[in-house]
PDB file of C-alpha atoms in Angstrom:
ATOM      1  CA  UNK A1470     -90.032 -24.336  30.021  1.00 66.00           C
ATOM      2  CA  UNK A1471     -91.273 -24.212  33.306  1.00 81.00           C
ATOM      3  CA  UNK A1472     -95.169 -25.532  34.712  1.00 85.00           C
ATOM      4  CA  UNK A1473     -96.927 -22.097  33.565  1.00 84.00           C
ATOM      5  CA  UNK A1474     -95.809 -22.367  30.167  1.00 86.00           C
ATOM      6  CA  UNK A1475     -96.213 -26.360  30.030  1.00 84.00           C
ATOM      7  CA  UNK A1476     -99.708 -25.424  31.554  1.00 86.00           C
ATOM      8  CA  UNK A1477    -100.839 -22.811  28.642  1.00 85.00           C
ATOM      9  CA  UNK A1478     -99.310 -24.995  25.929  1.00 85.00           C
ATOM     10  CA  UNK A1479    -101.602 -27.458  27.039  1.00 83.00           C
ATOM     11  CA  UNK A1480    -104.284 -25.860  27.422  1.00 84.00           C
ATOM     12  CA  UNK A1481    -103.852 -24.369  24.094  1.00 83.00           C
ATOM     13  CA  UNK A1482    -103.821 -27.702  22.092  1.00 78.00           C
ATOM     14  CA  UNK A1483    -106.687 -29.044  24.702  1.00 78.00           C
ATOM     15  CA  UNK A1484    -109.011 -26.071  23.016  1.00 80.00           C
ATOM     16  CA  UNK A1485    -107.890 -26.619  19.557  1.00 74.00           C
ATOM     17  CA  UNK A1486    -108.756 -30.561  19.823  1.00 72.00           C
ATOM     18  CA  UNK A1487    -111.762 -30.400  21.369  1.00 73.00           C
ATOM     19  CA  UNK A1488    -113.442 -27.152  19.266  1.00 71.00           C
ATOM     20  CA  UNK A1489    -115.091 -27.319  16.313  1.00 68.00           C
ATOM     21  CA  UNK A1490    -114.285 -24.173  14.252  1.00 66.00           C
ATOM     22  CA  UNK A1491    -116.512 -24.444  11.381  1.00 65.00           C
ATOM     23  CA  UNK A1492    -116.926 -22.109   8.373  1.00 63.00           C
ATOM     24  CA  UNK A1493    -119.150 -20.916   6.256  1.00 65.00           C
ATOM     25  CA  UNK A1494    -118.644 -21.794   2.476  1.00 63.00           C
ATOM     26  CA  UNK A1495    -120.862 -22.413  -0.600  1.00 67.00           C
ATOM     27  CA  UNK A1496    -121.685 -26.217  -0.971  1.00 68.00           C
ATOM     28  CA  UNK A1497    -121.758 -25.451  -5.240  1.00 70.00           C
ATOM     29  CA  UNK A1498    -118.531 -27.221  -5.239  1.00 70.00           C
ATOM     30  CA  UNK A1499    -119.481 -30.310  -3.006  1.00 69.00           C
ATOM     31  CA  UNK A1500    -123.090 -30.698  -5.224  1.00 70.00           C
ATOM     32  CA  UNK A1501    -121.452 -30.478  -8.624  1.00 71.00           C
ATOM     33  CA  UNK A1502    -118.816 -33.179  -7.228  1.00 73.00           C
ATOM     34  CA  UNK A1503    -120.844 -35.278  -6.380  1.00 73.00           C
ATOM     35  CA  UNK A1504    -123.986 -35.159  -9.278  1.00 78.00           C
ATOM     36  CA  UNK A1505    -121.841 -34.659 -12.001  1.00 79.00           C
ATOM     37  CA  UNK A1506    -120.204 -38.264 -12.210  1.00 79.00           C
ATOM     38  CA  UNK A1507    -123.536 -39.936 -12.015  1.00 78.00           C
ATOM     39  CA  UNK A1508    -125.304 -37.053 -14.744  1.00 80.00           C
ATOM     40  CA  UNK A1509    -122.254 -38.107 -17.062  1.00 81.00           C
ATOM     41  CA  UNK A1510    -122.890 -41.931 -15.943  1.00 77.00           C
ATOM     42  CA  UNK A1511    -126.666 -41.261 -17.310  1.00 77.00           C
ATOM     43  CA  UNK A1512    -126.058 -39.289 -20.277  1.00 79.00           C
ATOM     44  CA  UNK A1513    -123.632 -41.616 -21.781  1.00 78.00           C
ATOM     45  CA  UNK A1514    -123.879 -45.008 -20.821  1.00 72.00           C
ATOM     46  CA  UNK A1515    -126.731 -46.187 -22.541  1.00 67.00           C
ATOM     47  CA  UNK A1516    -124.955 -45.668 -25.908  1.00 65.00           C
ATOM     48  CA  UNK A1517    -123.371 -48.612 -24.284  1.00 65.00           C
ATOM     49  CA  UNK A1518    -125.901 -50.972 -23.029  1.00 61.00           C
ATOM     50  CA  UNK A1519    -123.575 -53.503 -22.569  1.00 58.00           C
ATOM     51  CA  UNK A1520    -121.463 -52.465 -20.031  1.00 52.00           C
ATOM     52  CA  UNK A1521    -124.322 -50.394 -17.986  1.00 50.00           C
ATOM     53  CA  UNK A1522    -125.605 -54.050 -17.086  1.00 53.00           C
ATOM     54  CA  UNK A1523    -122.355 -54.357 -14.659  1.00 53.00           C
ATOM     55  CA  UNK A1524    -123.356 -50.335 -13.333  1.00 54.00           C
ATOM     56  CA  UNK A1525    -126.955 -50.120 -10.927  1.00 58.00           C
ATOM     57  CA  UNK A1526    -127.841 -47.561  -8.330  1.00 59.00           C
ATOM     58  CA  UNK A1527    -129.447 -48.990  -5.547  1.00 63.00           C
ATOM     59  CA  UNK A1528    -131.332 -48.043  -2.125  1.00 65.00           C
ATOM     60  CA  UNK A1529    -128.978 -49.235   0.196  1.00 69.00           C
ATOM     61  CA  UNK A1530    -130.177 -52.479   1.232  1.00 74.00           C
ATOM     62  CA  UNK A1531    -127.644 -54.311   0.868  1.00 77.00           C
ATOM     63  CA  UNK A1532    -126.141 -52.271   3.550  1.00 79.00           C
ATOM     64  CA  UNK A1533    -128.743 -52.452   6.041  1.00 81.00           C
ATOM     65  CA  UNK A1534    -129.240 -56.425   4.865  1.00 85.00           C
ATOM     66  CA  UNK A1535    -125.611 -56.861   5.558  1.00 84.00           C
ATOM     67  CA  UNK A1536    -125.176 -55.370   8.748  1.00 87.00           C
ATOM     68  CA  UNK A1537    -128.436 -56.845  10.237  1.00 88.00           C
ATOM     69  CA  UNK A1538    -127.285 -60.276   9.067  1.00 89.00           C
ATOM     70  CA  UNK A1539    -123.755 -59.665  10.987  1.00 89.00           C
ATOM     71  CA  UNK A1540    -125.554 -58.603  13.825  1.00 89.00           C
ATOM     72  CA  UNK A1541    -127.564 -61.373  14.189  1.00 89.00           C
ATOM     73  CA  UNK A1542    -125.359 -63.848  13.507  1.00 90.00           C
ATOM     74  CA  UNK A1543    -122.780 -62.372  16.404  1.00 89.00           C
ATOM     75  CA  UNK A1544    -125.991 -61.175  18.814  1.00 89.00           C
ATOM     76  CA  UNK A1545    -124.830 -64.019  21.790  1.00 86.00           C
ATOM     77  CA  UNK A1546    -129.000 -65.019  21.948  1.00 89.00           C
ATOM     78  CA  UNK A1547    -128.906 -65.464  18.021  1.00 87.00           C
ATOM     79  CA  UNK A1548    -126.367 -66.822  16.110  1.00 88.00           C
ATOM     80  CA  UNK A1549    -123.469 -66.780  18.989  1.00 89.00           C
ATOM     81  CA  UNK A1550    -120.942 -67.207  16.498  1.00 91.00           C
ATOM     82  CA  UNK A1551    -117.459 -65.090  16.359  1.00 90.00           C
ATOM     83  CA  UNK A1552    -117.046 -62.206  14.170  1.00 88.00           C
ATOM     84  CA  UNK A1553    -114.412 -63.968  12.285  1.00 88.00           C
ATOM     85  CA  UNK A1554    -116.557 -67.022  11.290  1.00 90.00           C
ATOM     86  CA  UNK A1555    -119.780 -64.112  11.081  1.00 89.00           C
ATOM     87  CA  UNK A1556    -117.467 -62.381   8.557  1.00 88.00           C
ATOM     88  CA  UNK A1557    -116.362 -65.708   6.656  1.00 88.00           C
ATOM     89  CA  UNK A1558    -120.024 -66.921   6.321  1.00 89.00           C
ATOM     90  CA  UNK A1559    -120.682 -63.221   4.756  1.00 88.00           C
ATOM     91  CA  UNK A1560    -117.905 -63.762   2.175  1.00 87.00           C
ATOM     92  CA  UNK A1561    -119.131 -66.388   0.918  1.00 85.00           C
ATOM     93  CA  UNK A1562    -122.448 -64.849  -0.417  1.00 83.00           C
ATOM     94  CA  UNK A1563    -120.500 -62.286  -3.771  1.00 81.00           C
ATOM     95  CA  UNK A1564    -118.743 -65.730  -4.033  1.00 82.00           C
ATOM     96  CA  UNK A1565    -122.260 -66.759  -4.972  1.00 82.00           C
ATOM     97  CA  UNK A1566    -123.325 -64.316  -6.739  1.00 79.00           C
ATOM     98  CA  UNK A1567    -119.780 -64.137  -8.927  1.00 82.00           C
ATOM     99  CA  UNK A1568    -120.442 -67.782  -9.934  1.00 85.00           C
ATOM    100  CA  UNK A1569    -124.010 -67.185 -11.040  1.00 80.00           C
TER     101      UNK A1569
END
């Protein structure tokens, strides 16, 4: 090969990393996926009340508690502690809550 070709190849794989081709296609699929295990979850799982008590839906603050809580205790003006200790002092918390 010589530089030319070298050059083009390059360029080539340079385009096709850094474009986004996207296409059009109905999201029917991607909906039904993702609303039909929790429409199945609500239809049938109270015939079974006693397993639905280990099932919830929640907001999503435990996520935002969590990563708040990591941030501050890492945050070098807060907690100033390393993410490895940060990350063992989280662990201990569902340790908690698996005991209670």
């Amino acid at each position: 090969m010589d530089v030319i070709q070298i050059r083009n190849l390059l360029a080539f794989w340079l385009e096709k990393l850094t474009s986004r081709h996207c296409s059009v296609k109905p999201i029917g699929g991607v909906l039904l996926a993702d609303n039909l295990p929790t429409l199945f979850v609500k239809l049938t799982f109270p015939f079974f009340i006693s397993s639905i008590s280990a099932w919830s839906s929640g907001t999503g603050g435990a996520g935002l508690i969590g990563s708040f809580s990591y941030a501050f205790l890492t945050e070098s003006t807060m907690g100033n502690l390393s993410p490895r200790t940060a990350l063992l002092i989280q662990v201990f918390i569902p340790v908690l809550f698996a005991i209670t």
